[in-house]
Amino acid sequence: MNDEQLLAQLRNEVSVPSGDDERLAAKLAAAKAYVASAVGTASIKNEVLADCIVSCAADLYNSRDARLGVMDVGDGTTEPFRISTDPLRSVWPKLKAAGVNTGGLVIA
């Protein structure tokens, strides 16, 4: 999957139909690096890899609204709630399901 297709999937995932190109591209590039490190030398299907990259990029993109892992929805009636600061939080279970033993509990 090329960068243009990944960017289109990311836009759909974070509901940004147009604009914010620079930030979306930066988060996509960072996500590709994070996921590549997590996958290592394992072989996974391109569809799974693309899904992992888009999920990670979406989490990175939305992290602006959750500084230090705390998000306040701002409606005045709810308390702030904790969001994981792990950029691969949504990726670990996907890689595990694809047969890649990775993450914090892996013993080599």
Short mmCIF file of N, CA and C in Angstrom, two decimals:
data_model
loop_
_atom_site.label_atom_id
_atom_site.label_comp_id
_atom_site.label_asym_id
_atom_site.label_seq_id
_atom_site.Cartn_x
_atom_site.Cartn_y
_atom_site.Cartn_z
N MET A 1 0.85 -1.17 0.00
CA MET A 1 0.00 0.00 0.00
C MET A 1 0.89 1.24 0.00
N ASN A 2 0.60 2.18 -0.87
CA ASN A 2 1.43 3.37 -0.96
C ASN A 2 1.00 4.44 0.06
N ASP A 3 1.81 5.48 0.17
CA ASP A 3 1.55 6.53 1.16
C ASP A 3 0.22 7.25 0.91
N GLU A 4 -0.14 7.42 -0.34
CA GLU A 4 -1.40 8.11 -0.65
C GLU A 4 -2.60 7.31 -0.16
N GLN A 5 -2.55 6.00 -0.34
CA GLN A 5 -3.64 5.14 0.12
C GLN A 5 -3.69 5.12 1.65
N LEU A 6 -2.52 5.04 2.28
CA LEU A 6 -2.47 5.06 3.75
C LEU A 6 -3.01 6.38 4.29
N LEU A 7 -2.64 7.48 3.63
CA LEU A 7 -3.12 8.79 4.05
C LEU A 7 -4.64 8.89 3.92
N ALA A 8 -5.18 8.34 2.86
CA ALA A 8 -6.64 8.34 2.68
C ALA A 8 -7.32 7.53 3.77
N GLN A 9 -6.75 6.37 4.11
CA GLN A 9 -7.31 5.56 5.19
C GLN A 9 -7.21 6.29 6.52
N LEU A 10 -6.08 6.97 6.76
CA LEU A 10 -5.91 7.72 8.00
C LEU A 10 -6.94 8.85 8.09
N ARG A 11 -7.14 9.58 7.00
CA ARG A 11 -8.14 10.65 6.98
C ARG A 11 -9.51 10.12 7.36
N ASN A 12 -9.86 8.97 6.81
CA ASN A 12 -11.14 8.36 7.11
C ASN A 12 -11.21 7.95 8.58
N GLU A 13 -10.14 7.39 9.09
CA GLU A 13 -10.10 6.91 10.47
C GLU A 13 -10.28 8.04 11.49
N VAL A 14 -9.64 9.18 11.23
CA VAL A 14 -9.71 10.29 12.19
C VAL A 14 -10.75 11.34 11.80
N SER A 15 -11.51 11.08 10.76
CA SER A 15 -12.59 11.97 10.30
C SER A 15 -12.09 13.37 9.98
N VAL A 16 -11.04 13.45 9.17
CA VAL A 16 -10.52 14.72 8.68
C VAL A 16 -10.60 14.67 7.15
N PRO A 17 -11.73 15.14 6.58
CA PRO A 17 -11.92 15.01 5.15
C PRO A 17 -10.93 15.80 4.30
N SER A 18 -10.49 16.96 4.79
CA SER A 18 -9.50 17.75 4.05
C SER A 18 -8.73 18.62 5.03
N GLY A 19 -7.57 19.07 4.59
CA GLY A 19 -6.73 19.91 5.43
C GLY A 19 -5.87 19.12 6.38
N ASP A 20 -5.04 19.82 7.14
CA ASP A 20 -4.13 19.24 8.14
C ASP A 20 -3.17 18.22 7.52
N ASP A 21 -2.83 18.44 6.24
CA ASP A 21 -1.98 17.51 5.50
C ASP A 21 -0.63 17.28 6.15
N GLU A 22 0.02 18.34 6.57
CA GLU A 22 1.35 18.23 7.14
C GLU A 22 1.36 17.38 8.41
N ARG A 23 0.42 17.64 9.28
CA ARG A 23 0.34 16.88 10.54
C ARG A 23 -0.03 15.42 10.29
N LEU A 24 -0.96 15.16 9.39
CA LEU A 24 -1.34 13.79 9.06
C LEU A 24 -0.15 13.03 8.48
N ALA A 25 0.59 13.66 7.58
CA ALA A 25 1.76 13.02 6.97
C ALA A 25 2.84 12.74 8.01
N ALA A 26 3.04 13.67 8.93
CA ALA A 26 4.04 13.47 9.98
C ALA A 26 3.67 12.31 10.89
N LYS A 27 2.40 12.21 11.25
CA LYS A 27 1.95 11.11 12.12
C LYS A 27 2.02 9.78 11.38
N LEU A 28 1.74 9.79 10.09
CA LEU A 28 1.83 8.58 9.29
C LEU A 28 3.28 8.10 9.21
N ALA A 29 4.21 9.03 9.01
CA ALA A 29 5.64 8.67 8.94
C ALA A 29 6.11 8.10 10.28
N ALA A 30 5.70 8.72 11.38
CA ALA A 30 6.09 8.22 12.70
C ALA A 30 5.50 6.84 12.95
N ALA A 31 4.24 6.66 12.57
CA ALA A 31 3.58 5.37 12.76
C ALA A 31 4.28 4.27 11.97
N LYS A 32 4.71 4.57 10.75
CA LYS A 32 5.42 3.58 9.95
C LYS A 32 6.70 3.14 10.65
N ALA A 33 7.40 4.09 11.26
CA ALA A 33 8.64 3.76 11.97
C ALA A 33 8.35 2.92 13.21
N TYR A 34 7.35 3.31 13.99
CA TYR A 34 6.98 2.55 15.19
C TYR A 34 6.59 1.11 14.84
N VAL A 35 5.73 0.98 13.85
CA VAL A 35 5.24 -0.35 13.47
C VAL A 35 6.36 -1.20 12.89
N ALA A 36 7.23 -0.61 12.09
CA ALA A 36 8.35 -1.36 11.54
C ALA A 36 9.23 -1.90 12.66
N SER A 37 9.44 -1.11 13.69
CA SER A 37 10.24 -1.57 14.84
C SER A 37 9.54 -2.70 15.57
N ALA A 38 8.23 -2.60 15.70
CA ALA A 38 7.47 -3.63 16.41
C ALA A 38 7.43 -4.94 15.62
N VAL A 39 7.31 -4.84 14.31
CA VAL A 39 7.23 -6.03 13.46
C VAL A 39 8.59 -6.71 13.35
N GLY A 40 9.63 -5.90 13.29
CA GLY A 40 10.99 -6.45 13.17
C GLY A 40 11.15 -7.24 11.89
N THR A 41 11.63 -8.46 12.00
CA THR A 41 11.87 -9.31 10.83
C THR A 41 10.70 -10.23 10.51
N ALA A 42 9.62 -10.12 11.28
CA ALA A 42 8.45 -10.97 11.04
C ALA A 42 7.82 -10.64 9.69
N SER A 43 7.18 -11.63 9.12
CA SER A 43 6.50 -11.45 7.85
C SER A 43 4.99 -11.43 8.08
N ILE A 44 4.35 -10.31 7.71
CA ILE A 44 2.90 -10.21 7.84
C ILE A 44 2.32 -9.70 6.53
N LYS A 45 1.05 -9.95 6.32
CA LYS A 45 0.38 -9.53 5.10
C LYS A 45 0.32 -8.01 5.03
N ASN A 46 0.35 -7.49 3.82
CA ASN A 46 0.31 -6.04 3.61
C ASN A 46 -0.94 -5.40 4.20
N GLU A 47 -2.07 -6.11 4.14
CA GLU A 47 -3.32 -5.55 4.69
C GLU A 47 -3.22 -5.37 6.20
N VAL A 48 -2.59 -6.33 6.87
CA VAL A 48 -2.42 -6.24 8.32
C VAL A 48 -1.45 -5.12 8.66
N LEU A 49 -0.36 -5.04 7.90
CA LEU A 49 0.63 -3.98 8.13
C LEU A 49 -0.02 -2.61 7.95
N ALA A 50 -0.80 -2.43 6.88
CA ALA A 50 -1.47 -1.15 6.64
C ALA A 50 -2.44 -0.82 7.77
N ASP A 51 -3.19 -1.81 8.24
CA ASP A 51 -4.13 -1.59 9.34
C ASP A 51 -3.39 -1.15 10.60
N CYS A 52 -2.26 -1.79 10.88
CA CYS A 52 -1.46 -1.43 12.07
C CYS A 52 -0.91 -0.01 11.95
N ILE A 53 -0.43 0.34 10.76
CA ILE A 53 0.12 1.69 10.55
C ILE A 53 -0.97 2.74 10.72
N VAL A 54 -2.12 2.52 10.13
CA VAL A 54 -3.22 3.49 10.23
C VAL A 54 -3.72 3.61 11.66
N SER A 55 -3.82 2.50 12.38
CA SER A 55 -4.26 2.54 13.78
C SER A 55 -3.28 3.34 14.64
N CYS A 56 -2.01 3.08 14.45
CA CYS A 56 -0.98 3.80 15.21
C CYS A 56 -0.99 5.28 14.86
N ALA A 57 -1.08 5.60 13.57
CA ALA A 57 -1.10 6.99 13.14
C ALA A 57 -2.33 7.72 13.69
N ALA A 58 -3.47 7.05 13.73
CA ALA A 58 -4.68 7.67 14.29
C ALA A 58 -4.50 7.97 15.77
N ASP A 59 -3.90 7.03 16.50
CA ASP A 59 -3.64 7.27 17.93
C ASP A 59 -2.69 8.44 18.11
N LEU A 60 -1.65 8.51 17.28
CA LEU A 60 -0.70 9.62 17.37
C LEU A 60 -1.38 10.94 17.02
N TYR A 61 -2.21 10.94 16.00
CA TYR A 61 -2.91 12.15 15.58
C TYR A 61 -3.83 12.66 16.69
N ASN A 62 -4.54 11.74 17.32
CA ASN A 62 -5.48 12.13 18.38
C ASN A 62 -4.82 12.39 19.72
N SER A 63 -3.53 12.11 19.84
CA SER A 63 -2.86 12.30 21.13
C SER A 63 -2.80 13.77 21.53
N ARG A 64 -2.96 14.69 20.60
CA ARG A 64 -2.97 16.11 20.94
C ARG A 64 -4.08 16.42 21.93
N ASP A 65 -5.17 15.67 21.85
CA ASP A 65 -6.31 15.89 22.73
C ASP A 65 -6.18 15.14 24.06
N ALA A 66 -5.06 14.46 24.24
CA ALA A 66 -4.86 13.68 25.47
C ALA A 66 -3.44 13.89 25.99
N ARG A 67 -3.10 15.11 26.30
CA ARG A 67 -1.76 15.41 26.79
C ARG A 67 -1.47 14.65 28.08
N LEU A 68 -0.30 14.06 28.15
CA LEU A 68 0.14 13.27 29.31
C LEU A 68 -0.82 12.13 29.62
N GLY A 69 -1.56 11.70 28.59
CA GLY A 69 -2.45 10.56 28.76
C GLY A 69 -3.77 10.89 29.42
N VAL A 70 -4.12 12.18 29.57
CA VAL A 70 -5.38 12.56 30.19
C VAL A 70 -6.19 13.38 29.20
N MET A 71 -7.42 12.93 28.95
CA MET A 71 -8.30 13.64 28.03
C MET A 71 -9.49 14.19 28.81
N ASP A 72 -9.80 15.45 28.57
CA ASP A 72 -10.97 16.08 29.16
C ASP A 72 -11.94 16.38 28.03
N VAL A 73 -13.12 15.79 28.09
CA VAL A 73 -14.07 15.99 27.00
C VAL A 73 -14.68 17.37 27.01
N GLY A 74 -14.50 18.11 28.08
CA GLY A 74 -14.86 19.51 28.11
C GLY A 74 -16.33 19.85 28.16
N ASP A 75 -17.18 18.91 28.53
CA ASP A 75 -18.60 19.25 28.60
C ASP A 75 -19.03 19.70 29.99
N GLY A 76 -18.09 19.70 30.93
CA GLY A 76 -18.37 20.19 32.27
C GLY A 76 -19.01 19.18 33.20
N THR A 77 -19.49 18.08 32.69
CA THR A 77 -20.16 17.10 33.55
C THR A 77 -19.34 15.83 33.74
N THR A 78 -18.30 15.65 32.94
CA THR A 78 -17.49 14.44 33.06
C THR A 78 -16.10 14.76 33.58
N GLU A 79 -15.51 13.78 34.18
CA GLU A 79 -14.15 13.91 34.68
C GLU A 79 -13.17 13.54 33.57
N PRO A 80 -11.94 14.07 33.64
CA PRO A 80 -10.92 13.65 32.68
C PRO A 80 -10.68 12.15 32.80
N PHE A 81 -10.34 11.49 31.72
CA PHE A 81 -10.07 10.06 31.79
C PHE A 81 -8.73 9.75 31.14
N ARG A 82 -8.12 8.66 31.56
CA ARG A 82 -6.79 8.26 31.12
C ARG A 82 -6.83 7.60 29.75
N ILE A 83 -5.88 7.99 28.93
CA ILE A 83 -5.66 7.41 27.62
C ILE A 83 -4.24 6.87 27.62
N SER A 84 -4.02 5.70 27.03
CA SER A 84 -2.69 5.12 26.98
C SER A 84 -1.74 6.04 26.21
N THR A 85 -0.54 6.19 26.71
CA THR A 85 0.47 6.98 26.00
C THR A 85 1.35 6.09 25.12
N ASP A 86 1.09 4.79 25.10
CA ASP A 86 1.82 3.86 24.24
C ASP A 86 1.35 4.05 22.80
N PRO A 87 2.23 4.49 21.89
CA PRO A 87 1.78 4.72 20.51
C PRO A 87 1.38 3.44 19.78
N LEU A 88 1.76 2.30 20.32
CA LEU A 88 1.43 1.02 19.69
C LEU A 88 0.33 0.26 20.44
N ARG A 89 -0.37 0.93 21.31
CA ARG A 89 -1.39 0.28 22.13
C ARG A 89 -2.42 -0.48 21.29
N SER A 90 -2.86 0.12 20.21
CA SER A 90 -3.85 -0.54 19.36
C SER A 90 -3.22 -1.54 18.39
N VAL A 91 -1.91 -1.52 18.28
CA VAL A 91 -1.21 -2.38 17.33
C VAL A 91 -0.86 -3.75 17.93
N TRP A 92 -0.49 -3.78 19.22
CA TRP A 92 -0.05 -5.04 19.84
C TRP A 92 -1.05 -6.19 19.63
N PRO A 93 -2.34 -6.01 19.91
CA PRO A 93 -3.27 -7.13 19.72
C PRO A 93 -3.42 -7.54 18.26
N LYS A 94 -3.29 -6.58 17.35
CA LYS A 94 -3.40 -6.90 15.93
C LYS A 94 -2.22 -7.74 15.47
N LEU A 95 -1.03 -7.37 15.94
CA LEU A 95 0.15 -8.16 15.58
C LEU A 95 0.07 -9.55 16.18
N LYS A 96 -0.40 -9.63 17.42
CA LYS A 96 -0.56 -10.93 18.08
C LYS A 96 -1.53 -11.81 17.29
N ALA A 97 -2.65 -11.22 16.84
CA ALA A 97 -3.63 -11.97 16.06
C ALA A 97 -3.06 -12.41 14.72
N ALA A 98 -2.08 -11.66 14.20
CA ALA A 98 -1.46 -12.01 12.93
C ALA A 98 -0.31 -13.00 13.11
N GLY A 99 -0.06 -13.41 14.37
CA GLY A 99 0.98 -14.40 14.63
C GLY A 99 2.34 -13.83 14.96
N VAL A 100 2.41 -12.53 15.22
CA VAL A 100 3.68 -11.90 15.57
C VAL A 100 3.72 -11.75 17.08
N ASN A 101 4.58 -12.51 17.73
CA ASN A 101 4.71 -12.42 19.19
C ASN A 101 5.60 -11.22 19.51
N THR A 102 4.96 -10.15 19.90
CA THR A 102 5.67 -8.91 20.18
C THR A 102 4.96 -8.20 21.32
N GLY A 103 5.56 -7.14 21.80
CA GLY A 103 4.97 -6.37 22.88
C GLY A 103 5.73 -6.56 24.17
N GLY A 104 5.17 -6.07 25.25
CA GLY A 104 5.83 -6.06 26.54
C GLY A 104 6.00 -7.41 27.20
N LEU A 105 5.24 -8.42 26.77
CA LEU A 105 5.29 -9.71 27.45
C LEU A 105 6.06 -10.77 26.67
N VAL A 106 6.79 -10.37 25.66
CA VAL A 106 7.53 -11.34 24.84
C VAL A 106 8.82 -11.75 25.54
N ILE A 107 9.05 -13.03 25.58
CA ILE A 107 10.30 -13.56 26.14
C ILE A 107 11.02 -14.26 25.01
N ALA A 108 12.22 -13.81 24.71
CA ALA A 108 12.97 -14.37 23.58
C ALA A 108 13.62 -15.69 23.96
#
